[in-house]
PDB file of C-alpha atoms in Angstrom:
ATOM      1  CA  MET A 141      -1.185   3.543  12.320  1.00  0.00           C
ATOM      2  CA  PHE A 142      -0.976   3.495  16.091  1.00  0.00           C
ATOM      3  CA  LEU A 143      -3.682   6.067  16.853  1.00  0.00           C
ATOM      4  CA  ASN A 144      -6.016   3.430  18.307  1.00  0.00           C
ATOM      5  CA  VAL A 145      -3.362   1.832  20.509  1.00  0.00           C
ATOM      6  CA  PHE A 146      -4.013   2.367  24.200  1.00  0.00           C
ATOM      7  CA  GLN A 147      -1.052   0.355  25.487  1.00  0.00           C
ATOM      8  CA  LEU A 148       2.586   0.321  24.476  1.00  0.00           C
ATOM      9  CA  ASP A 149       2.853  -3.498  24.243  1.00  0.00           C
ATOM     10  CA  PRO A 150       1.638  -3.799  20.625  1.00  0.00           C
ATOM     11  CA  ILE A 151       4.021  -1.091  19.412  1.00  0.00           C
ATOM     12  CA  PHE A 152       7.324  -2.428  18.194  1.00  0.00           C
ATOM     13  CA  TYR A 153      10.025  -1.396  15.786  1.00  0.00           C
ATOM     14  CA  SER A 154       9.531  -2.647  12.247  1.00  0.00           C
ATOM     15  CA  GLU A 155      12.077  -2.222   9.473  1.00  0.00           C
ATOM     16  CA  THR A 156       9.277  -2.657   6.965  1.00  0.00           C
ATOM     17  CA  ARG A 157       7.412   0.339   8.420  1.00  0.00           C
ATOM     18  CA  VAL A 158      10.571   2.428   8.186  1.00  0.00           C
ATOM     19  CA  TYR A 159      11.059   1.463   4.529  1.00  0.00           C
ATOM     20  CA  MET A 160       7.407   2.151   3.744  1.00  0.00           C
ATOM     21  CA  ALA A 161       7.630   5.557   5.417  1.00  0.00           C
ATOM     22  CA  LEU A 162      10.727   6.363   3.347  1.00  0.00           C
ATOM     23  CA  ILE A 163       8.927   5.272   0.181  1.00  0.00           C
ATOM     24  CA  MET A 164       5.964   7.488   1.035  1.00  0.00           C
ATOM     25  CA  ALA A 165       8.126  10.482   1.949  1.00  0.00           C
ATOM     26  CA  SER A 166      10.315  10.228  -1.142  1.00  0.00           C
ATOM     27  CA  VAL A 167       7.305  10.028  -3.452  1.00  0.00           C
ATOM     28  CA  MET A 168       5.732  13.013  -1.686  1.00  0.00           C
ATOM     29  CA  VAL A 169       8.931  15.033  -2.143  1.00  0.00           C
ATOM     30  CA  ILE A 170       9.079  14.157  -5.843  1.00  0.00           C
ATOM     31  CA  VAL A 171       5.418  14.960  -6.485  1.00  0.00           C
ATOM     32  CA  MET A 172       5.425  18.192  -4.485  1.00  0.00           C
ATOM     33  CA  LEU A 173       8.660  19.445  -6.041  1.00  0.00           C
ATOM     34  CA  LEU A 174       7.448  18.694  -9.557  1.00  0.00           C
ATOM     35  CA  PHE A 175       4.178  20.529  -8.933  1.00  0.00           C
ATOM     36  CA  MET A 176       5.976  23.511  -7.393  1.00  0.00           C
ATOM     37  CA  TRP A 177       9.022  23.514  -9.711  1.00  0.00           C
ATOM     38  CA  PRO A 178       8.503  27.139 -10.863  1.00  0.00           C
ATOM     39  CA  MET A 179       8.464  28.368  -7.261  1.00  0.00           C
ATOM     40  CA  TYR A 180      12.022  27.209  -6.641  1.00  0.00           C
ATOM     41  CA  LYS A 181      14.558  28.978  -8.842  1.00  0.00           C
ATOM     42  CA  ASN A 182      17.675  26.956  -7.962  1.00  0.00           C
ATOM     43  CA  LYS A 183      17.459  24.205 -10.569  1.00  0.00           C
ATOM     44  CA  LYS A 184      20.647  22.490  -9.347  1.00  0.00           C
ATOM     45  CA  THR A 185      19.233  22.090  -5.832  1.00  0.00           C
ATOM     46  CA  ASN A 186      15.912  20.917  -7.245  1.00  0.00           C
ATOM     47  CA  THR A 187      17.663  18.309  -9.359  1.00  0.00           C
ATOM     48  CA  VAL A 188      19.717  17.078  -6.387  1.00  0.00           C
ATOM     49  CA  ILE A 189      16.563  16.800  -4.269  1.00  0.00           C
ATOM     50  CA  LEU A 190      14.728  14.910  -7.024  1.00  0.00           C
ATOM     51  CA  GLY A 191      17.680  12.590  -7.592  1.00  0.00           C
ATOM     52  CA  GLY A 192      18.141  11.951  -3.872  1.00  0.00           C
ATOM     53  CA  SER A 193      14.438  11.234  -3.442  1.00  0.00           C
ATOM     54  CA  ALA A 194      14.507   8.841  -6.385  1.00  0.00           C
ATOM     55  CA  VAL A 195      17.495   6.995  -4.886  1.00  0.00           C
ATOM     56  CA  ILE A 196      15.804   6.787  -1.458  1.00  0.00           C
ATOM     57  CA  PHE A 197      12.613   5.521  -3.112  1.00  0.00           C
ATOM     58  CA  ALA A 198      14.436   2.849  -5.144  1.00  0.00           C
ATOM     59  CA  LEU A 199      16.594   1.691  -2.221  1.00  0.00           C
ATOM     60  CA  SER A 200      13.659   1.539   0.196  1.00  0.00           C
ATOM     61  CA  LEU A 201      11.519  -0.320  -2.326  1.00  0.00           C
ATOM     62  CA  TRP A 202      14.297  -2.818  -2.941  1.00  0.00           C
ATOM     63  CA  LEU A 203      14.853  -3.338   0.798  1.00  0.00           C
ATOM     64  CA  VAL A 204      11.155  -3.849   1.555  1.00  0.00           C
ATOM     65  CA  ARG A 205      10.753  -6.266  -1.380  1.00  0.00           C
ATOM     66  CA  SER A 206      13.968  -8.244  -0.848  1.00  0.00           C
ATOM     67  CA  GLN A 207      13.713  -8.452   2.954  1.00  0.00           C
ATOM     68  CA  LEU A 208      17.527  -8.584   2.836  1.00  0.00           C
ATOM     69  CA  LEU A 209      18.035  -7.148   6.313  1.00  0.00           C
ATOM     70  CA  VAL A 210      15.326  -9.219   8.024  1.00  0.00           C
ATOM     71  CA  GLU A 211      16.737 -11.520  10.687  1.00  0.00           C
ATOM     72  CA  ASP A 212      15.296 -14.096  13.074  1.00  0.00           C
ATOM     73  CA  VAL A 213      14.041 -11.554  15.606  1.00  0.00           C
ATOM     74  CA  ASN A 214      12.266  -9.285  13.118  1.00  0.00           C
ATOM     75  CA  LEU A 215      10.589 -11.792  10.835  1.00  0.00           C
ATOM     76  CA  THR A 216       8.258 -10.374   8.210  1.00  0.00           C
ATOM     77  CA  SER A 217       8.404 -12.661   5.194  1.00  0.00           C
ATOM     78  CA  GLU A 218       8.886 -16.175   3.947  1.00  0.00           C
ATOM     79  CA  ARG A 219      11.808 -14.816   1.919  1.00  0.00           C
ATOM     80  CA  ALA A 220      13.599 -13.683   5.054  1.00  0.00           C
ATOM     81  CA  ASN A 221      17.012 -15.194   5.696  1.00  0.00           C
ATOM     82  CA  ILE A 222      16.140 -17.088   8.868  1.00  0.00           C
ATOM     83  CA  SER A 223      18.904 -19.210  10.346  1.00  0.00           C
ATOM     84  CA  ASP A 224      17.184 -20.543  13.470  1.00  0.00           C
ATOM     85  CA  PRO A 225      15.152 -23.674  12.524  1.00  0.00           C
ATOM     86  CA  ARG A 226      12.588 -23.009  15.272  1.00  0.00           C
ATOM     87  CA  VAL A 227      11.866 -19.540  13.933  1.00  0.00           C
ATOM     88  CA  ARG A 228      11.770 -20.859  10.340  1.00  0.00           C
ATOM     89  CA  GLU A 229       9.281 -23.578  11.350  1.00  0.00           C
ATOM     90  CA  LEU A 230       7.065 -21.069  13.144  1.00  0.00           C
ATOM     91  CA  ALA A 231       7.244 -18.660  10.211  1.00  0.00           C
ATOM     92  CA  ASP A 232       6.326 -21.397   7.745  1.00  0.00           C
ATOM     93  CA  SER A 233       3.346 -22.485   9.849  1.00  0.00           C
ATOM     94  CA  ILE A 234       2.126 -18.870  10.089  1.00  0.00           C
ATOM     95  CA  ILE A 235       2.518 -18.428   6.336  1.00  0.00           C
ATOM     96  CA  GLU A 236       0.624 -21.662   5.642  1.00  0.00           C
ATOM     97  CA  ALA A 237      -2.197 -20.690   8.012  1.00  0.00           C
ATOM     98  CA  GLN A 238      -2.471 -17.232   6.468  1.00  0.00           C
ATOM     99  CA  ARG A 239      -2.617 -18.668   2.961  1.00  0.00           C
ATOM    100  CA  LYS A 240      -5.477 -20.959   4.011  1.00  0.00           C
ATOM    101  CA  GLU A 241      -7.299 -18.037   5.645  1.00  0.00           C
ATOM    102  CA  ILE A 242      -6.843 -15.871   2.555  1.00  0.00           C
ATOM    103  CA  ALA A 243      -8.147 -18.649   0.316  1.00  0.00           C
ATOM    104  CA  GLU A 244     -11.166 -19.073   2.593  1.00  0.00           C
ATOM    105  CA  MET A 245     -11.824 -15.314   2.575  1.00  0.00           C
ATOM    106  CA  LYS A 246     -11.628 -15.219  -1.231  1.00  0.00           C
ATOM    107  CA  LYS A 247     -14.129 -18.082  -1.407  1.00  0.00           C
ATOM    108  CA  LEU A 248     -16.499 -16.276   0.967  1.00  0.00           C
ATOM    109  CA  ILE A 249     -16.199 -13.060  -1.043  1.00  0.00           C
ATOM    110  CA  LYS A 250     -16.962 -14.969  -4.256  1.00  0.00           C
ATOM    111  CA  ASP A 251     -19.976 -16.628  -2.622  1.00  0.00           C
ATOM    112  CA  LEU A 252     -21.272 -13.243  -1.445  1.00  0.00           C
ATOM    113  CA  GLU A 253     -20.758 -11.691  -4.876  1.00  0.00           C
ATOM    114  CA  ASP A 254     -22.553 -14.616  -6.548  1.00  0.00           C
ATOM    115  CA  GLU A 255     -25.552 -14.100  -4.237  1.00  0.00           C
ATOM    116  CA  GLU A 256     -26.012 -10.511  -5.389  1.00  0.00           C
TER     117      GLU A 256
END
């Protein structure tokens, strides 16, 4: 994700990126282990790994969807529990602007598709 970054300023910690990386890694573990099941003879260990990966996947998915741990300084969603009214106001204005931009983009896409 940061391969094209030439300065450190745009790089910042993001809980959402951590959760998404955990989701990706847990799914990869599950898929790879299921495909290579016959290679690994210890079924108990395999089952523990699969179960652990499933728990990590479910927990990470729930955390990224609920935004439960998002605070004022690491805003990522309108569902975030934001206590500072200034941050909430800024977040709401960003959300509103993005919704307008998305609606405009969808209209442009429809116009382009209709021209074809």
